[in-house]
XYZ file of C-alpha atoms in Angstrom:
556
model
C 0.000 0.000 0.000
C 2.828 2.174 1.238
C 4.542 1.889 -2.410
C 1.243 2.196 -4.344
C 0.849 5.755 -2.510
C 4.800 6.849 -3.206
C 4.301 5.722 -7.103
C 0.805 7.998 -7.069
C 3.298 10.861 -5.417
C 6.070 10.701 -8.026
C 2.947 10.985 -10.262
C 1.645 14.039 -9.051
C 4.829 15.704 -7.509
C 4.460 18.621 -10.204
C 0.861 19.440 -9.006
C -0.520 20.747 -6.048
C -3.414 18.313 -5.994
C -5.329 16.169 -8.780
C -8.269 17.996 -7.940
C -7.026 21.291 -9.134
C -5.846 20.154 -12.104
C -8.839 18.226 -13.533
C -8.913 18.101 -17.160
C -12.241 18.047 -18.684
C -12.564 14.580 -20.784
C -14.966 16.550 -23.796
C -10.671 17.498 -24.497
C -9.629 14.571 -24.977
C -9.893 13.149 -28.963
C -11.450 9.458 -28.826
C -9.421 6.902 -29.477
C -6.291 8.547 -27.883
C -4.438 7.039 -25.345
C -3.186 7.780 -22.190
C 0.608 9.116 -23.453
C -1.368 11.145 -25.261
C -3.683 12.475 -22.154
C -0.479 12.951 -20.228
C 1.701 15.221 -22.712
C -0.996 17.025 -24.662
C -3.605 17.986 -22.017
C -0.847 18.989 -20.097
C 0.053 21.646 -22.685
C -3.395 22.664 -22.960
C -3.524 23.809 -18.983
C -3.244 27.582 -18.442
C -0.406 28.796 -16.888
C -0.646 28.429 -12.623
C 2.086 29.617 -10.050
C 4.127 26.732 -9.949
C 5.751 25.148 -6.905
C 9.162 25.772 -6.754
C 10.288 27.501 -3.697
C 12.355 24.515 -2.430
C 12.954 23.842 1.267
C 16.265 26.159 1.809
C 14.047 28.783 0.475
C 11.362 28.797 2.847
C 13.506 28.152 5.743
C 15.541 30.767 4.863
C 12.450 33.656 4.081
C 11.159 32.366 7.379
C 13.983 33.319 9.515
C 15.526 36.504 7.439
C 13.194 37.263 4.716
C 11.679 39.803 6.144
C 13.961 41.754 8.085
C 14.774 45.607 6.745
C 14.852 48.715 7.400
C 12.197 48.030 9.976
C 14.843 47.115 12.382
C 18.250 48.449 10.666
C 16.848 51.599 10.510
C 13.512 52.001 12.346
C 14.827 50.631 15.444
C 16.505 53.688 15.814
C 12.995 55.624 15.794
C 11.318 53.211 18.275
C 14.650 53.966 20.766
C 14.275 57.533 20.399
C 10.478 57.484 21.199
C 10.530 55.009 24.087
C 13.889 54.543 25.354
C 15.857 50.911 25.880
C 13.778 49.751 27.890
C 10.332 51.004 26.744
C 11.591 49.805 23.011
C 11.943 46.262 24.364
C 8.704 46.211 25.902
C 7.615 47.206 22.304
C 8.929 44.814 20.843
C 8.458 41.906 22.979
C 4.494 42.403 22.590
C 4.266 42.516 19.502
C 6.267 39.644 19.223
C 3.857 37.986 21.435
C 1.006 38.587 19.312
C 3.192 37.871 15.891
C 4.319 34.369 17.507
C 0.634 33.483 18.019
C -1.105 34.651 14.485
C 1.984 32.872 12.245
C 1.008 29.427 14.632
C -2.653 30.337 13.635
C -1.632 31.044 10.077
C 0.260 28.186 9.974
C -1.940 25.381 10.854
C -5.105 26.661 8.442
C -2.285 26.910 5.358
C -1.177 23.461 5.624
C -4.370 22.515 6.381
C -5.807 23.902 2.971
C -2.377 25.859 0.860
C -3.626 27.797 -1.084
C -1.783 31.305 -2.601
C -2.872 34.335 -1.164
C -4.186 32.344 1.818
C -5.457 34.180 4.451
C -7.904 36.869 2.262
C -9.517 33.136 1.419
C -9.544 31.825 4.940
C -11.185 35.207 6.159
C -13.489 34.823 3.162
C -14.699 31.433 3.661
C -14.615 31.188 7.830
C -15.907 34.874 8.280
C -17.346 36.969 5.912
C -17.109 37.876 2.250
C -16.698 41.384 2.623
C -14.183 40.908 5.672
C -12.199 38.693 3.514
C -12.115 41.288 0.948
C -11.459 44.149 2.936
C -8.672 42.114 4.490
C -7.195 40.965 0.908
C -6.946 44.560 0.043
C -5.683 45.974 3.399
C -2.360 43.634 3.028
C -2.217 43.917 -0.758
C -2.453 47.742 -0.101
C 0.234 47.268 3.251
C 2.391 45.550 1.021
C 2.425 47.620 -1.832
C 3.330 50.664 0.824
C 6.133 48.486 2.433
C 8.002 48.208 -1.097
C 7.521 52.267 -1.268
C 8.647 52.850 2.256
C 11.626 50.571 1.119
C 12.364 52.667 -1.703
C 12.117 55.876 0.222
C 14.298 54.394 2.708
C 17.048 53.591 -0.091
C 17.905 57.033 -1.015
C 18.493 57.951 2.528
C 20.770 54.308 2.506
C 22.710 55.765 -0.596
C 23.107 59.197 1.194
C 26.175 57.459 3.193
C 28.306 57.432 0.071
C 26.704 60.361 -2.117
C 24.095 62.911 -2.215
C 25.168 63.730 -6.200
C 22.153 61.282 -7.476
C 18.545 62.689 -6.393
C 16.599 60.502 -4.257
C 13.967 59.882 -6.519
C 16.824 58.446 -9.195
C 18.001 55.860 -6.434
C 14.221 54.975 -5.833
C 13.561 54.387 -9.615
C 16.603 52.347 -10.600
C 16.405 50.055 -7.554
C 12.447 49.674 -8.541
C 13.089 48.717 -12.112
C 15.639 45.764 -10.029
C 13.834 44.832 -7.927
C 10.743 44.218 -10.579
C 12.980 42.414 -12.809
C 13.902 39.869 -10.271
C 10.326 38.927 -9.585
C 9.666 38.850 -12.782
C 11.641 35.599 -13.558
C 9.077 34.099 -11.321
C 8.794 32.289 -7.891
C 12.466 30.628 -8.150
C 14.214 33.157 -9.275
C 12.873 35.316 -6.104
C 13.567 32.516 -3.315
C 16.916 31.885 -4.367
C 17.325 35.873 -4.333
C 15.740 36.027 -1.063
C 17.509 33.350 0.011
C 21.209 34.580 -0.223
C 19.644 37.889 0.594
C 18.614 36.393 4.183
C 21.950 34.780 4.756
C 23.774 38.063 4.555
C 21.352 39.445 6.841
C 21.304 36.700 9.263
C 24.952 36.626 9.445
C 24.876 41.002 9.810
C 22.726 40.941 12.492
C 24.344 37.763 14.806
C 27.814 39.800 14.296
C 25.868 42.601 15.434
C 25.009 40.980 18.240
C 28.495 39.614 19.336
C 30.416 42.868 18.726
C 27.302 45.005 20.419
C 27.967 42.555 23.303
C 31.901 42.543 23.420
C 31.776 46.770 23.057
C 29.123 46.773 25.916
C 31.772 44.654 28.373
C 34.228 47.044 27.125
C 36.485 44.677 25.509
C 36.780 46.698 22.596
C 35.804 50.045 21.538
C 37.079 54.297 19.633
C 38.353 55.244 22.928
C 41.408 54.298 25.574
C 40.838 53.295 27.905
C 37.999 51.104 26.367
C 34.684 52.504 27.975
C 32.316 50.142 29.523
C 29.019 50.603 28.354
C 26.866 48.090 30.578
C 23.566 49.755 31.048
C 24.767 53.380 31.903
C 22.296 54.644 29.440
C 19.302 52.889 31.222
C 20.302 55.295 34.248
C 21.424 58.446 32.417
C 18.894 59.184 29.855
C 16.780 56.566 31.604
C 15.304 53.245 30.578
C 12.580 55.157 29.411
C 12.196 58.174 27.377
C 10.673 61.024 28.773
C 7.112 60.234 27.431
C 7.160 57.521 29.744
C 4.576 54.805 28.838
C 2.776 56.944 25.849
C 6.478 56.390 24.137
C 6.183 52.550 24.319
C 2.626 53.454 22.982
C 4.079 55.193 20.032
C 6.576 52.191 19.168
C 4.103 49.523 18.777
C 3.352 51.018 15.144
C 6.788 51.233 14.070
C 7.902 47.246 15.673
C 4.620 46.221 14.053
C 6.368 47.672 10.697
C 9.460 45.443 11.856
C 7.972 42.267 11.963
C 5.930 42.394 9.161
C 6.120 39.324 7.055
C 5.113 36.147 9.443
C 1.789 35.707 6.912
C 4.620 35.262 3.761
C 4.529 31.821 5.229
C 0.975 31.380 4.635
C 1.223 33.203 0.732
C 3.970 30.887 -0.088
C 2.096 27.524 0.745
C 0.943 27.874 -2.782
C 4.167 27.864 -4.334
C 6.601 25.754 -2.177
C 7.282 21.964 -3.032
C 5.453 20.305 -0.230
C 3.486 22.510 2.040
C 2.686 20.217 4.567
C 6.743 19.925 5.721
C 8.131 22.765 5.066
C 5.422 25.041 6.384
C 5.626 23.786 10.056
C 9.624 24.247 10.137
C 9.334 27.067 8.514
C 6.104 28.690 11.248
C 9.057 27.086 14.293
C 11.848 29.700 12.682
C 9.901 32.577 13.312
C 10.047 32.183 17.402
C 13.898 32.262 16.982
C 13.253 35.262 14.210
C 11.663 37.103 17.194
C 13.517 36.455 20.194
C 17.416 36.423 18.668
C 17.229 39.116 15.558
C 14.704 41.719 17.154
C 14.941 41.144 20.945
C 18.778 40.416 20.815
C 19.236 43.339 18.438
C 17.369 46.073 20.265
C 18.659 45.069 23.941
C 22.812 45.640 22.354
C 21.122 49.030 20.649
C 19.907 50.095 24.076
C 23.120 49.238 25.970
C 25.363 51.105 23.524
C 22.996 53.773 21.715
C 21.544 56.584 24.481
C 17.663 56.987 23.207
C 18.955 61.245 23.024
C 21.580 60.045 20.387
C 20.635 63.174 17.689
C 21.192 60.503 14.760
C 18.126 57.994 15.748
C 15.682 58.205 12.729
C 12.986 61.038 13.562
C 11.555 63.212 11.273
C 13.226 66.178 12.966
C 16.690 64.426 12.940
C 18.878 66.290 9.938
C 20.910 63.435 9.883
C 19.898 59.547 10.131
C 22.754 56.731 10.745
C 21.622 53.296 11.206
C 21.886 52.034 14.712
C 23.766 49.252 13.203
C 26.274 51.549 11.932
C 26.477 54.066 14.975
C 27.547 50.374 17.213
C 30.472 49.455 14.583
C 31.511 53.439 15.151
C 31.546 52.720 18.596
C 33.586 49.205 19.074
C 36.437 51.078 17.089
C 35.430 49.463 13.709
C 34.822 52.962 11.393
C 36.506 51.115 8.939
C 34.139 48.389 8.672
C 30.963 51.379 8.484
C 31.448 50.500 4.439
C 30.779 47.239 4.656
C 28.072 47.558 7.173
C 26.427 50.051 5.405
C 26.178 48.084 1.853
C 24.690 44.916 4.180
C 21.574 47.635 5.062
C 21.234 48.610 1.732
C 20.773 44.646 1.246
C 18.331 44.501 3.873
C 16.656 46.920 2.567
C 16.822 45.888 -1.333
C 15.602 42.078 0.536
C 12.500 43.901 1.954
C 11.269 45.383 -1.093
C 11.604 42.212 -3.075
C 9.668 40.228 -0.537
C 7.095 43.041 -0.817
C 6.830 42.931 -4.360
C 6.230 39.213 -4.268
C 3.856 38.942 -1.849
C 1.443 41.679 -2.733
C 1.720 40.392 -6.177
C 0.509 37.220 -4.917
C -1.988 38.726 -2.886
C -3.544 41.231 -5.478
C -3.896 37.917 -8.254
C -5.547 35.576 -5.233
C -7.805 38.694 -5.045
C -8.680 38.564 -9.136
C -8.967 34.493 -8.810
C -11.721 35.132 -6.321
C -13.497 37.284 -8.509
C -12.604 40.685 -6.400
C -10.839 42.082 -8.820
C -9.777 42.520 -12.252
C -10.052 39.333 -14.302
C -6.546 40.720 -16.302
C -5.267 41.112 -12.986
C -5.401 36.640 -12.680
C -2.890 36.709 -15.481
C -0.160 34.330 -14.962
C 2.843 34.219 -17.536
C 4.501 30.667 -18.930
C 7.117 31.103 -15.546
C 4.276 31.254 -13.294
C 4.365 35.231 -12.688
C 1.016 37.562 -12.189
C 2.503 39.913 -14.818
C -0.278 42.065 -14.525
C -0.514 42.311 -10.809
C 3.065 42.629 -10.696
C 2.694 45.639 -12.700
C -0.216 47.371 -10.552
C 1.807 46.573 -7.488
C 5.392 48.248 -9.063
C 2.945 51.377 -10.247
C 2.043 52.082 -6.514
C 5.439 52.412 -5.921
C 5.712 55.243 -7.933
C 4.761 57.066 -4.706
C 8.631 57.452 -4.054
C 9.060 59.713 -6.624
C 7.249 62.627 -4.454
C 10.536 62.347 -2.210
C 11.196 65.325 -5.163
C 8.847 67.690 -3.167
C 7.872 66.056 0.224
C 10.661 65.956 2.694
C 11.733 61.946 2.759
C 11.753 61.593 5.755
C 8.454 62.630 6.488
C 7.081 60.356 3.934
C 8.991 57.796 4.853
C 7.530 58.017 8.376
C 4.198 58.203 6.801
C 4.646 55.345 4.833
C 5.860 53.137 7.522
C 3.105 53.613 9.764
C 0.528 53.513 7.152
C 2.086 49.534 6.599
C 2.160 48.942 10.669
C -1.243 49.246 11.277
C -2.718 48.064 8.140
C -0.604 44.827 9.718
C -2.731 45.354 12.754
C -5.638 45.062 11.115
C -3.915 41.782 8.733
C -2.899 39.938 12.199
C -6.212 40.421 13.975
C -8.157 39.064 10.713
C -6.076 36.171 10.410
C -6.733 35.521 14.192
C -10.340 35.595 13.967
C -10.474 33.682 10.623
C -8.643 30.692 12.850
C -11.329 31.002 15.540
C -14.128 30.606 13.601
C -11.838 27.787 11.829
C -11.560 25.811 14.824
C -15.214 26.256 15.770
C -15.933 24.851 12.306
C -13.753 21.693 12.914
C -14.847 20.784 15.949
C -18.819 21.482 15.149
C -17.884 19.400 11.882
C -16.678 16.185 14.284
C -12.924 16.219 12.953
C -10.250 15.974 15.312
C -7.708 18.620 15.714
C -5.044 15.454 15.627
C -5.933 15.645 11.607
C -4.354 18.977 11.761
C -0.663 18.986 10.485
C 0.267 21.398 12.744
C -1.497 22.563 15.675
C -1.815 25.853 17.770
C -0.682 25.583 21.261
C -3.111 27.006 23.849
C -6.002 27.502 21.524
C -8.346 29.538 22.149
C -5.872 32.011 23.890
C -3.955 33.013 21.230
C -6.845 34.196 18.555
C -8.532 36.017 21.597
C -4.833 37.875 22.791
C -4.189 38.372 18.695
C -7.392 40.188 17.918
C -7.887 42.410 21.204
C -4.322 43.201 21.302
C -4.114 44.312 17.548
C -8.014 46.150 17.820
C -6.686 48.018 21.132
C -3.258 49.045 20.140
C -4.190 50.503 16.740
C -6.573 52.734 18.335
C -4.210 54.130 21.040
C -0.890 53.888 18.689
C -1.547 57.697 17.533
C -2.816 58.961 20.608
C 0.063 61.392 20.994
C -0.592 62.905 18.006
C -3.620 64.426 18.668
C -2.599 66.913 21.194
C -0.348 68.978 19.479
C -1.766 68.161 16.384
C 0.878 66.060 13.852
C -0.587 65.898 10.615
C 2.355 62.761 9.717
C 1.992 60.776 12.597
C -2.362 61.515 12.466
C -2.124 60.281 8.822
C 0.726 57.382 9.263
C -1.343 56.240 12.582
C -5.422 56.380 11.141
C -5.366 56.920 7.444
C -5.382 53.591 6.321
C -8.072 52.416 9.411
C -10.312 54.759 8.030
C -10.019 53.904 4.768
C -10.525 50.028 5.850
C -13.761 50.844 7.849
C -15.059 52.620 4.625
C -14.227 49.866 2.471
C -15.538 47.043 4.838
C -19.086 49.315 5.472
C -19.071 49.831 1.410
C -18.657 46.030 0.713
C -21.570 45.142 3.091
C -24.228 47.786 2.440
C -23.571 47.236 -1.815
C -23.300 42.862 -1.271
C -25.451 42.571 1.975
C -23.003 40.163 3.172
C -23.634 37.793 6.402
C -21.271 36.176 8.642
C -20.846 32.214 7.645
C -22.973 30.405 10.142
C -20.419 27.965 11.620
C -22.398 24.889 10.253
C -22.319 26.428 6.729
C -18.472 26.804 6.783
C -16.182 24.833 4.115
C -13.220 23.235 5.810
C -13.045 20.268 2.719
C -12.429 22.773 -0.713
C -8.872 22.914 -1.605
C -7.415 20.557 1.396
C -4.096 19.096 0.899
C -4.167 15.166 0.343
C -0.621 14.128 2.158
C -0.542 11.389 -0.064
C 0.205 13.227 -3.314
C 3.595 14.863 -1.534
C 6.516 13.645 -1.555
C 8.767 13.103 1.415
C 11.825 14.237 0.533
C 13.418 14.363 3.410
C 12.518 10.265 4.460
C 15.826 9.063 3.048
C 17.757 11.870 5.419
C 19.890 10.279 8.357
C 18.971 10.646 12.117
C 21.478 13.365 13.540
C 23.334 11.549 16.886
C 26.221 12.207 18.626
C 27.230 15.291 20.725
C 24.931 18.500 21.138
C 27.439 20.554 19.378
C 27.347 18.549 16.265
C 23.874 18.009 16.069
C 23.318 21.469 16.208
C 25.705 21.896 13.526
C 23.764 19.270 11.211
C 20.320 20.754 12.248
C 22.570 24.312 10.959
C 23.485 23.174 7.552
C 20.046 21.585 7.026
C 18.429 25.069 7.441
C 20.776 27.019 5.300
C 21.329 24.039 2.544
């Protein structure tokens, strides 16, 4: 039985499931036989994103593929506006609530992997016009990320030269970074995934030299000055906002860790979904606590929150906090080096942006919310013509010519923080009503290739956390009135609530009763994926060597 099932794999390891690729017989001429069925119908299929994000890739996007500006260059913002230890606080919460949605995420896109997942999942367990209003907010959050990104280049580039205007950077890096993705799915994992090493690698020796500077082992001044937590005490652990500052750095960490749903948007295009979607969900705890927690504790011991260069939109010059700890351990020389590694980061960003709101804008046309055009998909498995309206919003960058960019960078970034407020808190609802569905259905959550730990806590904690802190985030800005941080902070919430009340008054859309919801269209069969990693060894011996196996597995 066993073998019959790996010979029907082998079969089918090309397609995501025989159901979606059901070829109407009235095709077929009679008389022709089945080498004929195989090779012709094939050819007669239109084009669908294909499946190859391998392993290595996902692992890889998982654990790096997201990390930009947000942190080498936002973090900066969040330490100015909260202090050390008001930033960590920041950041450890949303954390919380990120570690919680991607488990959530996770177990409903295994469960049924499908591109553009989550606008679906909120369409089928919710709503209609929920799921579209959600589709469109991270389509829309997205498409604003890759045009932060690009306003954040310029300011990147400004290290070396200010000869080149900023909208020139922005333009040549767009017409790159649209290229790449538009060789298709591969070509932008294996981009993304050398992209992530470098970044990985950046931020651990970040870490260590942070660390080694703080004990004053090393560092621009003799004797070597001892860092330790000084700045906790003198400017103080927390800025002088006090606990509206932590307030104001949720939006801008939220910005940071965007990216846990790119799990869920690329169960439609990696090799075998149900494996390397769990491992991939497991990375993003160590994503959180080492790159973002690790990274903003050495910028707090080393980097007072008063330091004049911290991203603000006051600030007349902005130096990475990555950069302004290399300055400080005595390593000026290696500024250079660290500085071309943002510009990576940041370059890594915007391509992960450009993919995924691609992705998300042709789910959006397959379900009949948008454009049919828009559902295009080339011979190499690209939405050319959602790739397109995605790269056109982008042209946004090119007002950097007469808005100051910094201010619209800040806009930009917050507009893309809380529009992932509002992504995170649909995705946590969509997995409540998910698991009512399940159990009201009699199937056991054991059938469940990966399951959420502490359920129902986490989709309860997910949606009031991200519902309560995208009210309060602009709070501050009321009172004097800050037309950036008023716009960054409730612009896009607005426009969501007029969408959402649009969608229902024009469809008259009801929430799903839970006996009426589809759990069965579109679910993976395990038996049509192949286990490619059942002829791989058991890793014995020592901790330190197993750890180096379980290392090289990851990254190869």
């Amino acid at each position: 039985m066993d073998s019959e099932k790996r010979e029907v794999a082998s079969q089918s390891s090309s397609t995501f499931s025989q159901k979606e690729n059901v070829i109407q017989k009235e095709h077929v001429p009679e008389g022709a036989d089945d080498g004929y069925s195989a090779s012709h119908l094939e050819s007669q299929e239109p084009p669908q994103l294909k499946r190859t994000l391998k392993a290595r890739h996902l692992a890889m996007i998982s654990l790096g593929g997201v990390i930009g500006q947000g942190l080498f260059l936002s973090a900066g913002a969040n330490l100015a506006a909260a202090g050390p230890a008001g930033a960590l606080i920041a950041y450890g919460i949303i954390g919380f609530i990120v570690f919680w949605v991607t488990f959530s995420l996770g177990e409903m896109a295994t469960y049924i992997p499908v591109s553009g997942s989550f606008t679906v999942f909120c369409r089928r367990f919710v709503d209609t016009s929920f799921g579209t209003t959600i589709g469109y907010n991270y389509w829309a959050c997205w498409a604003i990320i890759v045009a932060s990104e690009l306003t954040a280049l310029p300011l990147v580039m400004e290290f070396w030269t200010t000869a080149v205007p900023s909208w020139a950077w922005s333009g040549i890096w767009l017409v790159i970074i649209f290229a790449l993705n538009m060789f298709g799915a591969r070509s932008y994992g294996e981009a993304e995934y050398w992209f992530s090493v470098i970044k990985i690698l950046a931020v651990l020796i970040f870490i260590i030299v942070g660390c080694i500077t703080s004990g004053g082992l090393i560092g621009n001044t003799t004797p070597h000055e001892v860092y330790g937590f000084k700045f906790w005490s003198d400017p103080g652990a927390f800025s002088a906002d006090g606990v509206l500052g932590v307030v104001n750095a949720f939006v801008l960490a939220s910005f940071s860790m965007q990216g846990t749903e790119i799990v869920g948007i690329t169960a439609g295009e990696c090799e075998n979904p149900l494996k390397q979607v769990p491992r991939a969900i497991k990375n993003v705890f160590w994503r959180i606590i080492i790159f973002y927690l690790g990274s903003v504790f050495v910028m707090g011991m080393i980097i007072p929150s008063t330091d004049p260069r911290n991203l603000s939109a006051s600030s007349s010059v902005t130096i990475s906090p990555f950069t302004i700890v290399f300055e400080k351990a005595g390593l000026s020389s290696v500024a250079h080096i660290m500085n071309a590694v943002i510009l990576i980061t940041v370059l890594s960003c915007a391509n992960s942006g450009m993919y995924v709101s691609s992705r998300m804008l042709c789910a959006l046309s397959n379900e009949g919310l948008a454009h049919p055009k828009l559902s295009y998909i080339s011979k190499k498995g690209v939405p050319v013509y959602s790739l397109i309206c995605t790269a056109l919003i982008s042209l946004v960058t090119f007002a950097t010519s007469f808005i100051p960019g910094k201010a619209l960078f800040i806009v930009l970034t917050k507009l893309s923080g809380v529009a992932g407020f509002v992504t995170w808190g649909g995705i946590c609802f969509a997995h409540y009503r998910f698991r009512k569905a399940v159990k009201y259905q009699g199937l056991s959550v054991k059938d469940l290739p990966i399951t959420t730990p502490f359920h129902p806590f986490g989709d309860i904690f997910g949606m009031i956390a991200c519902v309560v802190i995208a009210l309060i985030s602009g709070y501050s800005y009321f009172v004097p009135a800050d037309a950036v941080g008023l716009v960054g902070n409730y612009g896009g919430l607005i426009v969501c609530a007029i969408l959402f009340i649009t969608l229902k008054l024009y469809t008259r859309s009801k929430m799903i009763p839970i006996s009426e919801i589809d759990i069965d269209t579109g679910r993976a069969d395990p038996s049509l994926y192949i286990d490619r990693d059942a002829d791989r060894e058991d890793i014995s011996g020592p901790w330190y060597k197993k750890a180096w196996r379980r290392f090289l597995i990851v990254v190869t």
